[in-house]
């Protein structure tokens, strides 16, 4: 019996070692500050293993200020869903996290929109100045305690992750019969001076339905199309509140109650120096408006951020965002204010490379062949094409890399020479290499017993460094005499 009990306990230990840690309860305390809501969460965690494990703390619209576990600094990372906690301790643990949540002003009201980690049991306590009223997800909250200058609200938050708080004056004239939210995904592709812009906005209306929605974009952008389910018509006009912006009026056949998606497409351009202002989208009368930006570009172009206000740079796309396949590279941002300013400049990236060249000149009675084994290594920016120069009396026959034939283009060059541009079949990142075989033949016919051939040279004008060898091959009866002409200027 004792042996059975021992084996049973070991089996339970092994089972528990493979079980992930869990959030089982939380208590939040929130306090209203000047421009943000400070939220402190005390989580109870059940961990069954001393091996390193991760625990997702999925959240949105909240910035982590500090985190401790059992009064010691917590090991936190972040993925595209929010913070990740790493721990290697078993037992019941206490995690304390301090968050900052931005406040959005809507008239005299204050709006807070955020997503909490999913916890089965929890409560939130919020302190507000006296004379304020709190609506949480359109439901008016009652005070738990009240003094002359402060009141405390408390309500359960277990199994409820998405929250919108509206804080208003107790006797204020606030539009309580409707809550209007907007969440936008702005996707832009920039190429040279041309910029294509798409805004996909999720509108969400609680309470009284909404028949007309107005929004605005910068006047320098041309609106090409507007689509939305149930949309009867859309109209463009100068924004009466700002003559530098264009107002878009959306008229719906039936009022919006719930969720509705609208997609707006437009185009704009950079100035003569490649500078441009990212077109923002402002949805009028929205109680809360957040969003994400994906800014794509492709070589040889890159986009440099000159200044930003109201947006925050991030290193990966969010849940709303997917990166279109045509984007060679992309920048990602979170939108904190709808009237954000993001100033950018389009630039061309300078590619540089080093080369190793092994050339073989083969001479026979039938033909003269020039074969080059070329290895390129990118050393600067990404390398997506290269150029070389050949004498004009050599006909290019093929360019290959492994078993792949590459195409080429002949460009303008000096008399007696030809300049060849070759797009690579893959983009070389700095440090990467590619090997190519370039074959050509002499166009001039061989005649008589003695022939004069100017040794060909494959030049790589953009290479930082070229190392090369030249081998001359001929039939056994062939005799070579070489000399250096005195008229070459290359």
Tab-separated table of N, CA and C in Angstrom, residues 150-313:
chain	number	residue	atom	x	y	z
A	150	UNK	N	-14.189	62.897	-2.138
A	150	UNK	CA	-13.843	61.704	-2.899
A	150	UNK	C	-14.940	60.647	-2.767
A	151	UNK	N	-15.108	59.865	-3.835
A	151	UNK	CA	-16.044	58.744	-3.810
A	151	UNK	C	-15.364	57.510	-4.395
A	152	UNK	N	-15.792	56.334	-3.935
A	152	UNK	CA	-15.191	55.067	-4.343
A	152	UNK	C	-16.250	54.182	-4.985
A	153	UNK	N	-15.939	53.674	-6.168
A	153	UNK	CA	-16.800	52.724	-6.858
A	153	UNK	C	-16.122	51.350	-6.828
A	154	UNK	N	-16.917	50.308	-6.685
A	154	UNK	CA	-16.362	48.947	-6.712
A	154	UNK	C	-17.341	48.020	-7.420
A	155	UNK	N	-16.824	47.169	-8.319
A	155	UNK	CA	-17.689	46.257	-9.072
A	155	UNK	C	-16.859	45.072	-9.553
A	156	UNK	N	-17.513	43.924	-9.830
A	156	UNK	CA	-16.784	42.722	-10.256
A	156	UNK	C	-16.290	42.847	-11.696
A	157	UNK	N	-15.129	42.219	-11.978
A	157	UNK	CA	-14.558	42.214	-13.336
A	157	UNK	C	-14.163	40.806	-13.780
A	158	UNK	N	-14.510	39.793	-13.009
A	158	UNK	CA	-14.148	38.426	-13.366
A	158	UNK	C	-14.766	37.991	-14.681
A	159	UNK	N	-13.950	37.336	-15.538
A	159	UNK	CA	-14.386	36.837	-16.855
A	159	UNK	C	-14.879	37.937	-17.791
A	160	UNK	N	-14.585	39.185	-17.479
A	160	UNK	CA	-14.928	40.316	-18.355
A	160	UNK	C	-13.646	41.072	-18.659
A	161	UNK	N	-13.226	41.066	-19.937
A	161	UNK	CA	-11.930	41.647	-20.281
A	161	UNK	C	-12.026	43.036	-20.899
A	162	UNK	N	-13.026	43.302	-21.744
A	162	UNK	CA	-13.126	44.573	-22.467
A	162	UNK	C	-13.951	45.574	-21.667
A	163	UNK	N	-13.347	46.757	-21.423
A	163	UNK	CA	-14.020	47.768	-20.610
A	163	UNK	C	-13.903	49.149	-21.258
A	164	UNK	N	-14.997	49.906	-21.138
A	164	UNK	CA	-15.032	51.316	-21.528
A	164	UNK	C	-15.640	52.105	-20.382
A	165	UNK	N	-14.862	53.022	-19.817
A	165	UNK	CA	-15.352	53.886	-18.744
A	165	UNK	C	-15.661	55.259	-19.324
A	166	UNK	N	-16.822	55.788	-18.953
A	166	UNK	CA	-17.147	57.193	-19.230
A	166	UNK	C	-17.293	57.895	-17.885
A	167	UNK	N	-16.501	58.936	-17.675
A	167	UNK	CA	-16.537	59.701	-16.427
A	167	UNK	C	-17.085	61.076	-16.756
A	168	UNK	N	-18.173	61.434	-16.118
A	168	UNK	CA	-18.861	62.673	-16.450
A	168	UNK	C	-19.280	63.398	-15.174
A	169	UNK	N	-19.663	64.655	-15.345
A	169	UNK	CA	-20.158	65.420	-14.195
A	169	UNK	C	-21.517	64.870	-13.776
A	170	UNK	N	-21.745	64.872	-12.483
A	170	UNK	CA	-22.991	64.275	-11.973
A	170	UNK	C	-24.219	64.979	-12.506
A	171	UNK	N	-24.136	66.304	-12.692
A	171	UNK	CA	-25.281	67.058	-13.209
A	171	UNK	C	-25.010	67.584	-14.611
A	172	UNK	N	-24.011	66.989	-15.280
A	172	UNK	CA	-23.634	67.466	-16.603
A	172	UNK	C	-24.609	67.002	-17.659
A	173	UNK	N	-24.589	67.703	-18.801
A	173	UNK	CA	-25.456	67.356	-19.930
A	173	UNK	C	-24.714	66.388	-20.843
A	174	UNK	N	-24.586	65.132	-20.419
A	174	UNK	CA	-23.856	64.128	-21.191
A	174	UNK	C	-24.830	63.255	-21.963
A	175	UNK	N	-24.443	62.889	-23.152
A	175	UNK	CA	-25.287	62.036	-23.994
A	175	UNK	C	-25.212	60.603	-23.489
A	176	UNK	N	-26.034	60.265	-22.489
A	176	UNK	CA	-25.965	58.971	-21.835
A	176	UNK	C	-26.662	57.882	-22.629
A	177	UNK	N	-27.481	58.244	-23.625
A	177	UNK	CA	-28.257	57.232	-24.322
A	177	UNK	C	-27.486	56.609	-25.475
A	178	UNK	N	-26.208	56.989	-25.661
A	178	UNK	CA	-25.420	56.389	-26.738
A	178	UNK	C	-23.941	56.362	-26.357
A	179	UNK	N	-23.275	55.256	-26.700
A	179	UNK	CA	-21.831	55.131	-26.567
A	179	UNK	C	-21.293	54.765	-27.945
A	180	UNK	N	-20.391	55.590	-28.477
A	180	UNK	CA	-19.913	55.458	-29.854
A	180	UNK	C	-18.401	55.253	-29.826
A	181	UNK	N	-17.935	54.080	-30.285
A	181	UNK	CA	-16.520	53.733	-30.282
A	181	UNK	C	-16.034	53.522	-31.717
A	182	UNK	N	-14.775	53.826	-31.972
A	182	UNK	CA	-14.168	53.620	-33.292
A	182	UNK	C	-12.770	53.060	-33.110
A	183	UNK	N	-12.471	52.015	-33.869
A	183	UNK	CA	-11.145	51.393	-33.828
A	183	UNK	C	-10.665	51.225	-35.262
A	184	UNK	N	-9.548	51.854	-35.616
A	184	UNK	CA	-9.116	51.926	-37.011
A	184	UNK	C	-7.818	51.171	-37.249
A	185	UNK	N	-7.740	50.541	-38.406
A	185	UNK	CA	-6.501	49.946	-38.904
A	185	UNK	C	-6.123	50.721	-40.162
A	186	UNK	N	-5.035	51.485	-40.087
A	186	UNK	CA	-4.567	52.284	-41.208
A	186	UNK	C	-3.406	51.561	-41.880
A	187	UNK	N	-3.569	51.237	-43.158
A	187	UNK	CA	-2.550	50.515	-43.914
A	187	UNK	C	-2.100	51.386	-45.073
A	188	UNK	N	-0.800	51.654	-45.131
A	188	UNK	CA	-0.250	52.551	-46.139
A	188	UNK	C	0.924	51.867	-46.828
A	189	UNK	N	0.988	52.024	-48.155
A	189	UNK	CA	2.138	51.546	-48.915
A	189	UNK	C	2.785	52.741	-49.595
A	190	UNK	N	4.073	52.921	-49.341
A	190	UNK	CA	4.805	54.071	-49.862
A	190	UNK	C	5.842	53.590	-50.876
A	191	UNK	N	5.806	54.186	-52.069
A	191	UNK	CA	6.772	53.859	-53.118
A	191	UNK	C	7.133	55.149	-53.841
A	192	UNK	N	8.420	55.521	-53.741
A	192	UNK	CA	8.891	56.772	-54.323
A	192	UNK	C	8.028	57.923	-53.783
A	193	UNK	N	7.377	58.689	-54.663
A	193	UNK	CA	6.559	59.819	-54.218
A	193	UNK	C	5.097	59.452	-54.069
A	194	UNK	N	4.705	58.216	-54.411
A	194	UNK	CA	3.301	57.812	-54.388
A	194	UNK	C	2.979	57.063	-53.092
A	195	UNK	N	1.835	57.411	-52.509
A	195	UNK	CA	1.418	56.817	-51.240
A	195	UNK	C	-0.037	56.389	-51.359
A	196	UNK	N	-0.295	55.092	-51.189
A	196	UNK	CA	-1.674	54.589	-51.176
A	196	UNK	C	-2.084	54.317	-49.729
A	197	UNK	N	-3.319	54.695	-49.396
A	197	UNK	CA	-3.790	54.730	-47.996
A	197	UNK	C	-5.118	54.008	-47.896
A	198	UNK	N	-5.249	53.112	-46.923
A	198	UNK	CA	-6.510	52.419	-46.662
A	198	UNK	C	-6.804	52.453	-45.172
A	199	UNK	N	-8.007	52.885	-44.821
A	199	UNK	CA	-8.458	52.886	-43.425
A	199	UNK	C	-9.630	51.917	-43.297
A	200	UNK	N	-9.459	50.914	-42.448
A	200	UNK	CA	-10.549	49.983	-42.130
A	200	UNK	C	-10.943	50.228	-40.682
A	201	UNK	N	-12.125	50.791	-40.487
A	201	UNK	CA	-12.547	51.240	-39.161
A	201	UNK	C	-13.751	50.439	-38.689
A	202	UNK	N	-13.637	49.922	-37.479
A	202	UNK	CA	-14.738	49.199	-36.838
A	202	UNK	C	-15.511	50.196	-35.970
A	203	UNK	N	-16.737	50.510	-36.387
A	203	UNK	CA	-17.614	51.373	-35.602
A	203	UNK	C	-18.465	50.507	-34.687
A	204	UNK	N	-18.646	50.970	-33.460
A	204	UNK	CA	-19.468	50.218	-32.503
A	204	UNK	C	-20.351	51.199	-31.732
A	205	UNK	N	-21.658	50.972	-31.802
A	205	UNK	CA	-22.622	51.882	-31.193
A	205	UNK	C	-23.446	51.105	-30.168
A	206	UNK	N	-23.495	51.617	-28.950
A	206	UNK	CA	-24.335	51.063	-27.892
A	206	UNK	C	-25.443	52.065	-27.586
A	207	UNK	N	-26.660	51.569	-27.395
A	207	UNK	CA	-27.769	52.459	-27.062
A	207	UNK	C	-28.459	52.962	-28.314
A	208	UNK	N	-28.742	54.262	-28.356
A	208	UNK	CA	-29.470	54.856	-29.481
A	208	UNK	C	-28.698	54.686	-30.789
A	209	UNK	N	-29.398	54.256	-31.847
A	209	UNK	CA	-28.754	53.992	-33.140
A	209	UNK	C	-28.252	55.284	-33.778
A	210	UNK	N	-27.336	55.126	-34.750
A	210	UNK	CA	-26.681	56.249	-35.397
A	210	UNK	C	-26.876	56.122	-36.898
A	211	UNK	N	-27.528	57.125	-37.515
A	211	UNK	CA	-27.831	57.083	-38.952
A	211	UNK	C	-26.779	57.781	-39.810
A	212	UNK	N	-26.112	58.766	-39.255
A	212	UNK	CA	-25.128	59.547	-40.013
A	212	UNK	C	-23.825	59.577	-39.230
A	213	UNK	N	-22.731	59.264	-39.922
A	213	UNK	CA	-21.392	59.321	-39.329
A	213	UNK	C	-20.560	60.293	-40.160
A	214	UNK	N	-19.878	61.211	-39.499
A	214	UNK	CA	-18.966	62.117	-40.202
A	214	UNK	C	-17.549	61.902	-39.686
A	215	UNK	N	-16.613	61.978	-40.597
A	215	UNK	CA	-15.205	61.869	-40.238
A	215	UNK	C	-14.423	62.796	-41.146
A	216	UNK	N	-13.139	62.943	-40.902
A	216	UNK	CA	-12.337	63.854	-41.722
A	216	UNK	C	-10.942	63.287	-41.933
A	217	UNK	N	-10.347	63.688	-43.077
A	217	UNK	CA	-8.976	63.330	-43.429
A	217	UNK	C	-8.277	64.608	-43.898
A	218	UNK	N	-6.942	64.607	-43.956
A	218	UNK	CA	-6.243	65.808	-44.433
A	218	UNK	C	-6.641	66.165	-45.863
A	219	UNK	N	-6.687	67.458	-46.166
A	219	UNK	CA	-7.117	67.910	-47.481
A	219	UNK	C	-6.160	67.553	-48.598
A	220	UNK	N	-4.886	67.261	-48.263
A	220	UNK	CA	-3.929	66.915	-49.316
A	220	UNK	C	-4.123	65.495	-49.832
A	221	UNK	N	-4.988	64.717	-49.186
A	221	UNK	CA	-5.232	63.353	-49.647
A	221	UNK	C	-6.508	63.304	-50.477
A	222	UNK	N	-6.464	62.585	-51.596
A	222	UNK	CA	-7.632	62.415	-52.454
A	222	UNK	C	-8.352	61.125	-52.066
A	223	UNK	N	-9.622	61.241	-51.668
A	223	UNK	CA	-10.427	60.073	-51.294
A	223	UNK	C	-10.930	59.397	-52.564
A	224	UNK	N	-10.627	58.107	-52.706
A	224	UNK	CA	-10.973	57.373	-53.925
A	224	UNK	C	-12.264	56.571	-53.780
A	225	UNK	N	-12.500	55.976	-52.605
A	225	UNK	CA	-13.691	55.138	-52.431
A	225	UNK	C	-14.028	55.012	-50.954
A	226	UNK	N	-15.322	54.762	-50.687
A	226	UNK	CA	-15.825	54.498	-49.336
A	226	UNK	C	-16.809	53.343	-49.442
A	227	UNK	N	-16.612	52.284	-48.671
A	227	UNK	CA	-17.519	51.138	-48.681
A	227	UNK	C	-17.895	50.760	-47.253
A	228	UNK	N	-19.145	50.353	-47.077
A	228	UNK	CA	-19.620	49.908	-45.774
A	228	UNK	C	-20.972	49.231	-45.956
A	229	UNK	N	-21.224	48.222	-45.177
A	229	UNK	CA	-22.501	47.521	-45.260
A	229	UNK	C	-23.639	48.455	-44.852
A	230	UNK	N	-24.692	48.522	-45.678
A	230	UNK	CA	-25.852	49.357	-45.377
A	230	UNK	C	-25.665	50.825	-45.683
A	231	UNK	N	-24.549	51.177	-46.356
A	231	UNK	CA	-24.282	52.580	-46.661
A	231	UNK	C	-25.138	53.025	-47.844
A	232	UNK	N	-25.925	54.093	-47.658
A	232	UNK	CA	-26.789	54.606	-48.715
A	232	UNK	C	-26.025	55.551	-49.639
A	233	UNK	N	-25.200	56.431	-49.076
A	233	UNK	CA	-24.421	57.370	-49.882
A	233	UNK	C	-23.303	57.946	-49.028
A	234	UNK	N	-22.307	58.523	-49.708
A	234	UNK	CA	-21.252	59.250	-49.011
A	234	UNK	C	-20.940	60.538	-49.765
A	235	UNK	N	-20.588	61.579	-49.005
A	235	UNK	CA	-20.386	62.905	-49.573
A	235	UNK	C	-19.075	63.501	-49.053
A	236	UNK	N	-18.399	64.257	-49.930
A	236	UNK	CA	-17.176	64.960	-49.560
A	236	UNK	C	-17.439	66.457	-49.518
A	237	UNK	N	-16.853	67.122	-48.521
A	237	UNK	CA	-16.986	68.582	-48.410
A	237	UNK	C	-15.828	69.106	-47.571
A	238	UNK	N	-15.607	70.417	-47.628
A	238	UNK	CA	-14.611	71.020	-46.743
A	238	UNK	C	-15.076	70.880	-45.298
A	239	UNK	N	-14.144	70.540	-44.416
A	239	UNK	CA	-14.479	70.397	-43.006
A	239	UNK	C	-14.788	71.781	-42.425
A	240	UNK	N	-15.993	71.992	-41.912
A	240	UNK	CA	-16.324	73.321	-41.374
A	240	UNK	C	-15.494	73.697	-40.157
A	241	UNK	N	-14.932	72.687	-39.460
A	241	UNK	CA	-14.130	72.964	-38.272
A	241	UNK	C	-12.665	73.219	-38.608
A	242	UNK	N	-12.224	72.771	-39.795
A	242	UNK	CA	-10.821	72.931	-40.190
A	242	UNK	C	-10.739	72.956	-41.709
A	243	UNK	N	-10.502	74.108	-42.314
A	243	UNK	CA	-10.507	74.214	-43.785
A	243	UNK	C	-9.384	73.419	-44.451
A	244	UNK	N	-8.388	72.965	-43.686
A	244	UNK	CA	-7.301	72.170	-44.259
A	244	UNK	C	-7.632	70.678	-44.317
A	245	UNK	N	-8.852	70.324	-43.893
A	245	UNK	CA	-9.248	68.919	-43.886
A	245	UNK	C	-10.500	68.718	-44.748
A	246	UNK	N	-10.695	67.483	-45.174
A	246	UNK	CA	-11.868	67.108	-45.965
A	246	UNK	C	-12.818	66.296	-45.096
A	247	UNK	N	-14.083	66.684	-45.084
A	247	UNK	CA	-15.093	65.957	-44.304
A	247	UNK	C	-15.739	64.882	-45.179
A	248	UNK	N	-15.901	63.686	-44.612
A	248	UNK	CA	-16.593	62.583	-45.280
A	248	UNK	C	-17.866	62.300	-44.493
A	249	UNK	N	-19.014	62.435	-45.167
A	249	UNK	CA	-20.299	62.202	-44.506
A	249	UNK	C	-20.874	60.877	-45.001
A	250	UNK	N	-21.157	59.956	-44.070
A	250	UNK	CA	-21.685	58.630	-44.387
A	250	UNK	C	-23.154	58.573	-43.999
A	251	UNK	N	-24.023	58.337	-44.965
A	251	UNK	CA	-25.462	58.238	-44.715
A	251	UNK	C	-25.889	56.774	-44.817
A	252	UNK	N	-26.424	56.228	-43.732
A	252	UNK	CA	-26.810	54.816	-43.683
A	252	UNK	C	-28.320	54.671	-43.866
A	253	UNK	N	-28.707	53.617	-44.601
A	253	UNK	CA	-30.135	53.352	-44.819
A	253	UNK	C	-30.836	53.020	-43.514
A	254	UNK	N	-30.133	52.306	-42.654
A	254	UNK	CA	-30.689	51.940	-41.347
A	254	UNK	C	-29.642	52.256	-40.302
A	255	UNK	N	-30.064	52.788	-39.182
A	255	UNK	CA	-29.131	53.240	-38.157
A	255	UNK	C	-28.221	52.134	-37.641
A	256	UNK	N	-26.989	52.507	-37.281
A	256	UNK	CA	-26.024	51.557	-36.739
A	256	UNK	C	-26.348	51.312	-35.276
A	257	UNK	N	-26.488	50.054	-34.923
A	257	UNK	CA	-26.619	49.641	-33.527
A	257	UNK	C	-25.858	48.339	-33.390
A	258	UNK	N	-24.719	48.396	-32.751
A	258	UNK	CA	-23.805	47.259	-32.738
A	258	UNK	C	-22.560	47.610	-33.535
A	259	UNK	N	-22.008	46.617	-34.240
A	259	UNK	CA	-20.764	46.817	-34.968
A	259	UNK	C	-21.019	47.032	-36.457
A	260	UNK	N	-20.216	47.902	-37.069
A	260	UNK	CA	-20.279	48.154	-38.505
A	260	UNK	C	-18.879	48.541	-38.984
A	261	UNK	N	-18.460	47.943	-40.099
A	261	UNK	CA	-17.126	48.232	-40.625
A	261	UNK	C	-17.220	49.163	-41.830
A	262	UNK	N	-16.317	50.123	-41.890
A	262	UNK	CA	-16.247	51.047	-43.023
A	262	UNK	C	-14.809	51.091	-43.527
A	263	UNK	N	-14.644	51.055	-44.855
A	263	UNK	CA	-13.314	51.089	-45.476
A	263	UNK	C	-13.214	52.305	-46.381
A	264	UNK	N	-12.181	53.104	-46.163
A	264	UNK	CA	-11.937	54.314	-46.956
A	264	UNK	C	-10.573	54.168	-47.620
A	265	UNK	N	-10.503	54.440	-48.922
A	265	UNK	CA	-9.247	54.359	-49.654
A	265	UNK	C	-8.906	55.720	-50.247
A	266	UNK	N	-7.623	56.062	-50.226
A	266	UNK	CA	-7.178	57.345	-50.754
A	266	UNK	C	-5.737	57.287	-51.214
A	267	UNK	N	-5.296	58.349	-51.866
A	267	UNK	CA	-3.917	58.467	-52.339
A	267	UNK	C	-3.410	59.858	-52.028
A	268	UNK	N	-2.094	59.949	-51.838
A	268	UNK	CA	-1.440	61.231	-51.633
A	268	UNK	C	-0.009	61.110	-52.139
A	269	UNK	N	0.763	62.189	-52.036
A	269	UNK	CA	2.135	62.189	-52.533
A	269	UNK	C	3.050	62.870	-51.520
A	270	UNK	N	4.353	62.666	-51.714
A	270	UNK	CA	5.347	63.365	-50.901
A	270	UNK	C	5.646	64.726	-51.532
A	271	UNK	N	6.418	65.560	-50.814
A	271	UNK	CA	6.889	66.783	-51.438
A	271	UNK	C	8.119	66.463	-52.288
A	272	UNK	N	8.747	67.475	-52.846
A	272	UNK	CA	9.861	67.242	-53.768
A	272	UNK	C	11.082	66.632	-53.082
A	273	UNK	N	11.162	66.732	-51.751
A	273	UNK	CA	12.287	66.162	-51.011
A	273	UNK	C	11.931	64.818	-50.383
A	274	UNK	N	10.737	64.282	-50.690
A	274	UNK	CA	10.340	62.984	-50.159
A	274	UNK	C	9.683	63.037	-48.804
A	275	UNK	N	9.422	64.234	-48.267
A	275	UNK	CA	8.796	64.347	-46.947
A	275	UNK	C	7.274	64.293	-47.083
A	276	UNK	N	6.597	63.716	-46.057
A	276	UNK	CA	5.143	63.665	-46.073
A	276	UNK	C	4.601	63.474	-44.668
A	277	UNK	N	3.355	63.889	-44.514
A	277	UNK	CA	2.637	63.781	-43.247
A	277	UNK	C	1.633	62.649	-43.366
A	278	UNK	N	1.725	61.672	-42.467
A	278	UNK	CA	0.831	60.513	-42.530
A	278	UNK	C	-0.620	60.971	-42.379
A	279	UNK	N	-1.509	60.599	-43.304
A	279	UNK	CA	-2.911	61.030	-43.205
A	279	UNK	C	-3.616	60.347	-42.025
A	280	UNK	N	-4.108	61.147	-41.100
A	280	UNK	CA	-4.869	60.585	-39.985
A	280	UNK	C	-6.369	60.621	-40.298
A	281	UNK	N	-7.110	59.818	-39.566
A	281	UNK	CA	-8.562	59.741	-39.724
A	281	UNK	C	-9.199	60.096	-38.387
A	282	UNK	N	-10.054	61.116	-38.389
A	282	UNK	CA	-10.745	61.535	-37.173
A	282	UNK	C	-12.233	61.268	-37.355
A	283	UNK	N	-12.794	60.405	-36.509
A	283	UNK	CA	-14.227	60.106	-36.527
A	283	UNK	C	-14.909	61.066	-35.559
A	284	UNK	N	-15.741	61.954	-36.080
A	284	UNK	CA	-16.383	62.966	-35.242
A	284	UNK	C	-17.359	62.328	-34.263
A	285	UNK	N	-17.395	62.876	-33.057
A	285	UNK	CA	-18.336	62.487	-31.995
A	285	UNK	C	-18.082	61.092	-31.440
A	286	UNK	N	-16.964	60.440	-31.803
A	286	UNK	CA	-16.644	59.141	-31.212
A	286	UNK	C	-16.196	59.347	-29.774
A	287	UNK	N	-16.766	58.561	-28.864
A	287	UNK	CA	-16.386	58.668	-27.458
A	287	UNK	C	-14.975	58.149	-27.219
A	288	UNK	N	-14.559	57.180	-28.022
A	288	UNK	CA	-13.205	56.649	-27.928
A	288	UNK	C	-12.753	56.258	-29.327
A	289	UNK	N	-11.514	56.621	-29.676
A	289	UNK	CA	-10.989	56.282	-30.986
A	289	UNK	C	-9.522	55.890	-30.850
A	290	UNK	N	-9.234	54.602	-31.091
A	290	UNK	CA	-7.883	54.068	-31.050
A	290	UNK	C	-7.589	53.389	-32.388
A	291	UNK	N	-6.391	52.845	-32.526
A	291	UNK	CA	-6.100	52.140	-33.769
A	291	UNK	C	-4.657	51.741	-33.898
A	292	UNK	N	-4.340	51.203	-35.076
A	292	UNK	CA	-2.999	50.727	-35.389
A	292	UNK	C	-2.624	51.158	-36.800
A	293	UNK	N	-1.320	51.251	-37.042
A	293	UNK	CA	-0.798	51.654	-38.345
A	293	UNK	C	0.175	50.598	-38.843
A	294	UNK	N	0.030	50.228	-40.119
A	294	UNK	CA	1.056	49.458	-40.822
A	294	UNK	C	1.525	50.299	-41.994
A	295	UNK	N	2.811	50.624	-42.003
A	295	UNK	CA	3.400	51.455	-43.048
A	295	UNK	C	4.405	50.607	-43.810
A	296	UNK	N	4.079	50.256	-45.055
A	296	UNK	CA	4.910	49.352	-45.833
A	296	UNK	C	5.696	50.068	-46.920
A	297	UNK	N	6.834	49.491	-47.267
A	297	UNK	CA	7.654	50.008	-48.362
A	297	UNK	C	8.492	48.857	-48.899
A	298	UNK	N	9.066	49.037	-50.066
A	298	UNK	CA	9.857	47.988	-50.703
A	298	UNK	C	11.146	48.583	-51.252
A	299	UNK	N	12.234	47.796	-51.280
A	299	UNK	CA	13.504	48.289	-51.826
A	299	UNK	C	13.324	48.784	-53.251
A	300	UNK	N	14.079	49.812	-53.670
A	300	UNK	CA	15.203	50.415	-52.941
A	300	UNK	C	14.800	51.513	-51.980
A	301	UNK	N	13.492	51.638	-51.706
A	301	UNK	CA	13.017	52.728	-50.860
A	301	UNK	C	12.967	52.303	-49.402
A	302	UNK	N	13.180	53.273	-48.525
A	302	UNK	CA	12.957	53.071	-47.103
A	302	UNK	C	12.289	54.324	-46.553
A	303	UNK	N	11.664	54.201	-45.387
A	303	UNK	CA	10.936	55.319	-44.779
A	303	UNK	C	11.581	55.648	-43.435
A	304	UNK	N	11.918	56.908	-43.254
A	304	UNK	CA	12.527	57.367	-42.013
A	304	UNK	C	11.522	58.209	-41.233
A	305	UNK	N	11.398	57.941	-39.931
A	305	UNK	CA	10.498	58.700	-39.057
A	305	UNK	C	11.213	59.974	-38.615
A	306	UNK	N	10.629	61.127	-38.962
A	306	UNK	CA	11.215	62.411	-38.560
A	306	UNK	C	10.688	62.868	-37.211
A	307	UNK	N	9.390	62.720	-36.968
A	307	UNK	CA	8.806	63.085	-35.672
A	307	UNK	C	7.471	62.385	-35.521
A	308	UNK	N	7.044	62.187	-34.278
A	308	UNK	CA	5.746	61.562	-34.029
A	308	UNK	C	5.150	62.113	-32.740
A	309	UNK	N	3.835	62.246	-32.751
A	309	UNK	CA	3.093	62.748	-31.604
A	309	UNK	C	1.713	62.113	-31.629
A	310	UNK	N	1.344	61.441	-30.557
A	310	UNK	CA	0.048	60.780	-30.493
A	310	UNK	C	0.056	59.353	-31.008
A	311	UNK	N	1.221	58.860	-31.451
A	311	UNK	CA	1.381	57.459	-31.839
A	311	UNK	C	2.625	56.916	-31.160
A	312	UNK	N	2.701	55.578	-31.061
A	312	UNK	CA	3.850	54.944	-30.431
A	312	UNK	C	4.372	53.856	-31.353
A	313	UNK	N	5.676	53.874	-31.603
A	313	UNK	CA	6.315	52.878	-32.467
A	313	UNK	C	6.322	51.524	-31.758
